[in-house]
mmCIF file of C-alpha atoms in Angstrom:
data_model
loop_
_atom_site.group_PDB
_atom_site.id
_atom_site.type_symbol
_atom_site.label_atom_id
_atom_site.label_comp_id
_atom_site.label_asym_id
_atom_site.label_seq_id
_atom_site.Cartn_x
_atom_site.Cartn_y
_atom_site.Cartn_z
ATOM 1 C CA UNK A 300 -10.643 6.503 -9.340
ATOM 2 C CA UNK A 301 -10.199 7.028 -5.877
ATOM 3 C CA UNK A 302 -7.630 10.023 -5.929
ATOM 4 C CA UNK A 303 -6.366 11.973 -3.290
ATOM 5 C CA UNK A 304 -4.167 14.853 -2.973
ATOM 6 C CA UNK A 305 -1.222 15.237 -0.452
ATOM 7 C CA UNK A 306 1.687 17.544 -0.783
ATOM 8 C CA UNK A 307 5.120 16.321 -2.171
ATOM 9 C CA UNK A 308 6.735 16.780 0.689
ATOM 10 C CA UNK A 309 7.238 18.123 4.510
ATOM 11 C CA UNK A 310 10.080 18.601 7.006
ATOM 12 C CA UNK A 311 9.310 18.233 10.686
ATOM 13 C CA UNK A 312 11.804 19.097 13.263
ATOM 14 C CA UNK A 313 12.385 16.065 15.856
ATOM 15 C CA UNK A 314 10.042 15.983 18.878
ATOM 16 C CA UNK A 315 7.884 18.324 17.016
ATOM 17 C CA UNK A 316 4.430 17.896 16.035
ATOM 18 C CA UNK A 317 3.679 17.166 12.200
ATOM 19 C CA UNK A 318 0.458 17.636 10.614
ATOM 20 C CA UNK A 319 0.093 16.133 7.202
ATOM 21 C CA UNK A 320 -2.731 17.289 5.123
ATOM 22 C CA UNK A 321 -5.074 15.524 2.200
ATOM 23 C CA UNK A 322 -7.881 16.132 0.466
ATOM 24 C CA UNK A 323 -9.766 13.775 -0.598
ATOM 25 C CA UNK A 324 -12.868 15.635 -2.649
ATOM 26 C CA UNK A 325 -14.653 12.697 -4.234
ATOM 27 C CA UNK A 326 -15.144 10.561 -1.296
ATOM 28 C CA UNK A 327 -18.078 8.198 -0.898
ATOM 29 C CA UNK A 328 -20.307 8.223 2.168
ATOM 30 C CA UNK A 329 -19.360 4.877 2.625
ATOM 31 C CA UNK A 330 -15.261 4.848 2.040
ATOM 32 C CA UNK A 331 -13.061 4.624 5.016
ATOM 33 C CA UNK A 332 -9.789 6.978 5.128
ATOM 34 C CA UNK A 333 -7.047 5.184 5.655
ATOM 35 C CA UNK A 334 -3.063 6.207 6.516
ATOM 36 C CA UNK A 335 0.340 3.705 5.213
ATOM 37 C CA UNK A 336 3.148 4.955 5.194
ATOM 38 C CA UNK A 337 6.239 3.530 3.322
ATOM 39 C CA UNK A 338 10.043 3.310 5.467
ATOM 40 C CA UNK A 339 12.901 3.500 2.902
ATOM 41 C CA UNK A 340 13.447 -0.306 1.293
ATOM 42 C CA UNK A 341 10.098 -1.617 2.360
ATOM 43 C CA UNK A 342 6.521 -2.458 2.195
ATOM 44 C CA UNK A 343 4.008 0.206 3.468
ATOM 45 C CA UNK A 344 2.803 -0.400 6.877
ATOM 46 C CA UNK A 345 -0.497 0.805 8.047
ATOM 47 C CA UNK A 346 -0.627 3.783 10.393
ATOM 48 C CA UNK A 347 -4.251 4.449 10.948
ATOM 49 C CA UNK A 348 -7.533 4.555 9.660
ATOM 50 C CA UNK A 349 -11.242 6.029 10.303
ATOM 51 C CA UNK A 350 -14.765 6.789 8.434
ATOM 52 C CA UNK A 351 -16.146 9.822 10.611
ATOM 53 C CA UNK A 352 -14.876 10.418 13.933
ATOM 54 C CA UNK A 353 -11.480 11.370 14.606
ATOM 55 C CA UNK A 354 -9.535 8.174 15.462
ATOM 56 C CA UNK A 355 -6.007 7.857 17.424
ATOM 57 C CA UNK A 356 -3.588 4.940 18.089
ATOM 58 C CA UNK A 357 -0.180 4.424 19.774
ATOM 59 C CA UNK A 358 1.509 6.145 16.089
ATOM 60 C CA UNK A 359 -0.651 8.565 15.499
ATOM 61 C CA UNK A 360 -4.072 10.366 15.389
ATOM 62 C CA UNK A 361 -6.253 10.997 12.497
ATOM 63 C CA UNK A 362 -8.537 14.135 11.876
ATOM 64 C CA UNK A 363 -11.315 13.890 9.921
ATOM 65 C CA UNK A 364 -12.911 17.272 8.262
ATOM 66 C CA UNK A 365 -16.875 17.325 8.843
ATOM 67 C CA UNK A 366 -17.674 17.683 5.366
ATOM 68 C CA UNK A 367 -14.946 14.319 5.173
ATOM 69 C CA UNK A 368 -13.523 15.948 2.182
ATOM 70 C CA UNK A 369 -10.146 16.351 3.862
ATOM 71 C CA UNK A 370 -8.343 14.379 6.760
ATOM 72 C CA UNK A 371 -5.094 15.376 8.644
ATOM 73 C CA UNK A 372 -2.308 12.825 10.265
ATOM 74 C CA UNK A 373 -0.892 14.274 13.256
ATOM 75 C CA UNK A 374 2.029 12.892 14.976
ATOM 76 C CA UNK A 375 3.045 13.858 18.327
ATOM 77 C CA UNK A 376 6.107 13.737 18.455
ATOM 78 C CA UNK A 377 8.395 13.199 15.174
ATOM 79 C CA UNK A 378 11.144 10.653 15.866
ATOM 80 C CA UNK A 379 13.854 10.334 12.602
ATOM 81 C CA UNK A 380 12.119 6.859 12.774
ATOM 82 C CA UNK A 381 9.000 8.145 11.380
ATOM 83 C CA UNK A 382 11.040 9.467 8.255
ATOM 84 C CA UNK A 383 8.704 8.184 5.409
ATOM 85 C CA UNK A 384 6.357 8.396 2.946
ATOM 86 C CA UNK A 385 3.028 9.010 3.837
ATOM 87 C CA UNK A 386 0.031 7.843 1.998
ATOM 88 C CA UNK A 387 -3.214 8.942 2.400
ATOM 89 C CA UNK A 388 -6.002 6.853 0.942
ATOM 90 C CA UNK A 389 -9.937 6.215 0.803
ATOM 91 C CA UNK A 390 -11.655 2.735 -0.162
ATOM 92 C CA UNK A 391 -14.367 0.389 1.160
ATOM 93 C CA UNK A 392 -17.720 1.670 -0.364
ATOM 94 C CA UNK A 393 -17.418 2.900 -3.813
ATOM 95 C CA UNK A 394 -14.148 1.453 -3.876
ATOM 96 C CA UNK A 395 -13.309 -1.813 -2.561
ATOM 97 C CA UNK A 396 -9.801 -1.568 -3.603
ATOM 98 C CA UNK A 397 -6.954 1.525 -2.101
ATOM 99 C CA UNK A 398 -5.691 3.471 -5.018
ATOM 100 C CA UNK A 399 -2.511 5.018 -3.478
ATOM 101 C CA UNK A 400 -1.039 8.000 -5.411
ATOM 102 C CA UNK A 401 2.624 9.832 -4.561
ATOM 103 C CA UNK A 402 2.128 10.399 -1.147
ATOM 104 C CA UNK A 403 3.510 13.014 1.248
ATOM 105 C CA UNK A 404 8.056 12.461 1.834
ATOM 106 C CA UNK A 405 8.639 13.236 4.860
ATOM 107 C CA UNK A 406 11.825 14.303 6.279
ATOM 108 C CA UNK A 407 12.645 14.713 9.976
ATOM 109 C CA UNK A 408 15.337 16.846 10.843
ATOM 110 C CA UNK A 409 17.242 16.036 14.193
ATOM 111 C CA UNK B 27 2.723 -15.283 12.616
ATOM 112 C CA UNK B 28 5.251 -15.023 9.916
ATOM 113 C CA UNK B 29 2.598 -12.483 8.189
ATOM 114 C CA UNK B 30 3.277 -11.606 4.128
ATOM 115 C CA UNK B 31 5.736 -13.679 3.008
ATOM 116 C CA UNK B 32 7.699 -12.819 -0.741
ATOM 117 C CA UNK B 33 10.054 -14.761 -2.864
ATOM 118 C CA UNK B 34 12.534 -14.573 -4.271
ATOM 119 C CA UNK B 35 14.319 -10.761 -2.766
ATOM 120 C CA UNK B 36 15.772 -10.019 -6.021
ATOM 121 C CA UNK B 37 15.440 -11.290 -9.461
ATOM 122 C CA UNK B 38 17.084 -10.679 -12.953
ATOM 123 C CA UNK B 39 15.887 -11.898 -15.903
ATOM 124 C CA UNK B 40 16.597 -11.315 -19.748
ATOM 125 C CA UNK B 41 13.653 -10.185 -22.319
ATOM 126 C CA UNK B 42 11.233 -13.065 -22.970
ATOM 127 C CA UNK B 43 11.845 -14.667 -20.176
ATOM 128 C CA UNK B 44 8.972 -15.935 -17.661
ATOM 129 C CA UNK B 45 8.906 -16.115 -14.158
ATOM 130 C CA UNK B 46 6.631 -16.933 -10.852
ATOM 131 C CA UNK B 47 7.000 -14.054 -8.003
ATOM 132 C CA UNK B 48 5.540 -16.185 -4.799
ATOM 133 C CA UNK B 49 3.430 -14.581 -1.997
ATOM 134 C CA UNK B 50 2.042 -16.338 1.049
ATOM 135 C CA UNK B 51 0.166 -15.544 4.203
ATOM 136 C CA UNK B 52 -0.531 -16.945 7.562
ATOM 137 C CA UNK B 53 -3.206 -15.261 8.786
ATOM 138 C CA UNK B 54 -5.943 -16.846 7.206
ATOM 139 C CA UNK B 55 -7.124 -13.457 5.449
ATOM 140 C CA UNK B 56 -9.632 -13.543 2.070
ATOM 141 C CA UNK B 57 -8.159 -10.538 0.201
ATOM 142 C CA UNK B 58 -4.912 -10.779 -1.479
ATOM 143 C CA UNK B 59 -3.121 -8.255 -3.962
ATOM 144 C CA UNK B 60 -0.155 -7.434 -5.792
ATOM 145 C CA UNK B 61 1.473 -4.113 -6.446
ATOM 146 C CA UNK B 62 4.137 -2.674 -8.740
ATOM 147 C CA UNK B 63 5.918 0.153 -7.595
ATOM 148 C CA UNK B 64 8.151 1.922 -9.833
ATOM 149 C CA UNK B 65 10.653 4.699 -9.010
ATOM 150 C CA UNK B 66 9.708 7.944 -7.308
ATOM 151 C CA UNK B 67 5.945 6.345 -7.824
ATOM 152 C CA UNK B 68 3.242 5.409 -5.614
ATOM 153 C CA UNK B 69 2.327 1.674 -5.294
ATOM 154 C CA UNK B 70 -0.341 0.537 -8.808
ATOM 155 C CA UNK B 71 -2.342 -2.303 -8.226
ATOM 156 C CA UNK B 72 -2.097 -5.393 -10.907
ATOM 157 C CA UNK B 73 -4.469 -8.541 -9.434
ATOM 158 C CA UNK B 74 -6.348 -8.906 -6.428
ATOM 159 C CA UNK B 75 -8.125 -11.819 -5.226
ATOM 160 C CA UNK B 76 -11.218 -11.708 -2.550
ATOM 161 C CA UNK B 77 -10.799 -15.486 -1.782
ATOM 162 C CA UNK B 78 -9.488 -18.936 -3.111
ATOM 163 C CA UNK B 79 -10.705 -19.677 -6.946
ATOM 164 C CA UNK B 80 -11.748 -15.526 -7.505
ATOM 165 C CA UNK B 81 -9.202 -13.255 -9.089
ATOM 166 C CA UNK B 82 -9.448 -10.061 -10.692
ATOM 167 C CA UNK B 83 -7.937 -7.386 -12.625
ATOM 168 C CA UNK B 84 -6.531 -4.467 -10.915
ATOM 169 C CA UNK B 85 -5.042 -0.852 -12.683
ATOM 170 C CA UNK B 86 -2.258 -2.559 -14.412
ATOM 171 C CA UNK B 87 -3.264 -6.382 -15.776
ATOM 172 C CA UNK B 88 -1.261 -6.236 -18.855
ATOM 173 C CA UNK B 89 1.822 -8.651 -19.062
ATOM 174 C CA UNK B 90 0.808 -10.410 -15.700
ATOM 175 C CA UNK B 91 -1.167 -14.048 -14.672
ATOM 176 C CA UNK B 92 -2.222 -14.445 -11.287
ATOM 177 C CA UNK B 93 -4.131 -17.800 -9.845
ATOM 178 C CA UNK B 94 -5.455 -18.652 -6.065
ATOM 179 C CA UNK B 95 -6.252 -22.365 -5.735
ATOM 180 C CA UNK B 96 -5.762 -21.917 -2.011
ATOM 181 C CA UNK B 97 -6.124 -19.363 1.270
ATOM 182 C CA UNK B 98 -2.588 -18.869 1.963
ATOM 183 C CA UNK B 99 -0.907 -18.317 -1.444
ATOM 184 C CA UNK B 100 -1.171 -15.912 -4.233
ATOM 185 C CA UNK B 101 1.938 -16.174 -6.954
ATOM 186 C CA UNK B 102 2.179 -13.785 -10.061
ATOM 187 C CA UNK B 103 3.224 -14.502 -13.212
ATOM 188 C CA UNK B 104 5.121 -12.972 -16.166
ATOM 189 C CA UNK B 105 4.218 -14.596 -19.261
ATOM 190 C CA UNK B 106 7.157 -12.799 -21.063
ATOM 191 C CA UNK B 107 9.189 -10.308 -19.023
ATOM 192 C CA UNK B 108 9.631 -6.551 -20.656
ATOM 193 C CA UNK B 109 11.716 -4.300 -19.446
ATOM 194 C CA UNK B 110 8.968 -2.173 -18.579
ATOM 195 C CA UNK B 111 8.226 -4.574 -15.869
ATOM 196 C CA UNK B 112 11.233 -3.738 -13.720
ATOM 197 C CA UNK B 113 9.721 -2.316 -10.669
ATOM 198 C CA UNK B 114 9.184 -3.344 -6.917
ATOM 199 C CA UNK B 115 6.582 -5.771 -6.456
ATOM 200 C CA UNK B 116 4.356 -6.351 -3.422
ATOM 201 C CA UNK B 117 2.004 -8.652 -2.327
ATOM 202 C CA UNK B 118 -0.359 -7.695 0.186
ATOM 203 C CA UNK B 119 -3.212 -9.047 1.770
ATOM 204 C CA UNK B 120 -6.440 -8.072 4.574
ATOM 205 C CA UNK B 121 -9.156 -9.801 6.144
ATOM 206 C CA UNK B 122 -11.550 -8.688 3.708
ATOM 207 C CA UNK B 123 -11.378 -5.920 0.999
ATOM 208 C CA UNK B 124 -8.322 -3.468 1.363
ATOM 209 C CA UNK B 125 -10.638 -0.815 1.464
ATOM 210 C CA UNK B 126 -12.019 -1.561 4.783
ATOM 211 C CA UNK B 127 -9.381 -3.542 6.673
ATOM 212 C CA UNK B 128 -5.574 -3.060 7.169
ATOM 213 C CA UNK B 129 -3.336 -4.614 4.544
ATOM 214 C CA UNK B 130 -0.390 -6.567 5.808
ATOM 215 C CA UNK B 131 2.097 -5.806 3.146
ATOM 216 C CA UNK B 132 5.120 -8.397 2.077
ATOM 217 C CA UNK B 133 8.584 -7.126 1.635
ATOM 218 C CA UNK B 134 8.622 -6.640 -1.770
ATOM 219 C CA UNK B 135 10.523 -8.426 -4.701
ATOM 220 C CA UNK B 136 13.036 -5.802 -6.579
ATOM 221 C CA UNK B 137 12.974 -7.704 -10.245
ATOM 222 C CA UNK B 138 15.326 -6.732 -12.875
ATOM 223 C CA UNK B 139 14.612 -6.985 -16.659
ATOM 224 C CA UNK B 140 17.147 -6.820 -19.162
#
């Protein structure tokens, strides 16, 4: 299985920066990362995703460890819209399907 | 675009019972999936399909049917609904596998078994 591990949860502060962490240990060469995150009552949306170099879009930014063992989603700027879960995942070579797990709740305080 | 498209929203059924959850897309994309998501849980995948007339099993098969005669649409099944199978389910889908490309995902179908 593709696992990955994230921490339970996080609380950002609003128009603070917010880091979110996972490791991701048994990663193929070949296996994109890849970001969703889940809004209360709905369907996960995608946020971001890379395979080496560190990758950034109009939500967010994605840092990707050398060794790729480990990734970190930065947002800017925490809005209470970005109040979500966060799921970080890895697929595409070894695994052509994404195996989410728990993902990181994410609370954003005003 | 209309994207993922689910039916019905909400559904309650009694013990035995079978049903058809429907899921269609628009944008022409190969890979198609379905997901259970049960409280406090991550999503866990049940079928997936890499194109019309190829289906396969995902991490939770058991109790489920899936078919895709065409592109667009990807409806799953219960045989014989269990109340074990209350859960959110959603249907997503990508260009190609949903390990390389984004997944659109569907809004979800909250089913009730009694």
């Amino acid at each position: 299985d593709a696992k990955t591990t994230q921490p339970n949860s996080m609380e950002s502060n609003e128009e603070e920066p917010v880091h979110l962490p996972c490791n991701h240990s048994t990663i193929s060469g070949t296996d994109y990362i890849h970001w969703y995150r889940q809004l209360p009552s709905q369907g996960p949306e995608y946020v971001i995703h890379g395979l080496t170099s560190n990758v950034n879009n109009r939500m967010a930014s994605l840092a990707i460890a050398e060794d790729r063992k480990s990734s970190t989603l930065i947002l800017h700027r925490a809005t209470l819209r970005d109040a979500a879960v966060y799921y970080c995942l890895h697929g595409g070579g070894s695994q052509g399907n994404l195996i989410f797990g728990k993902g990181t709740k994410l609370s954003v305080k005003p | 675009n209309a994207g993922v498209t689910q039916t019905p929203k909400f559904q309650v059924l009694k013990t035995g019972q079978s049903m058809t959850l429907q899921c269609a897309q628009d944008m022409n994309h190969e890979y198609m999936s379905w997901y259970r998501q049960d409280p406090g849980m991550g999503l866990r995948l049940i079928h997936y399909s890499v194109g019309a007339g190829i289906t396969d099993q995902g991490e939770v098969p058991n109790g489920y049917n899936v078919s895709r005669s065409t592109t667009e649409d990807f409806p799953l099944r219960l045989l014989s609904a269990a109340p074990s199978q209350t859960s959110v389910y959603f249907c997503a889908s990508s260009y190609s596998t949903g390990g390389i490309d984004t997944q659109y995902f569907g809004p979800g179908t909250r089913l009730t078994v009694l």
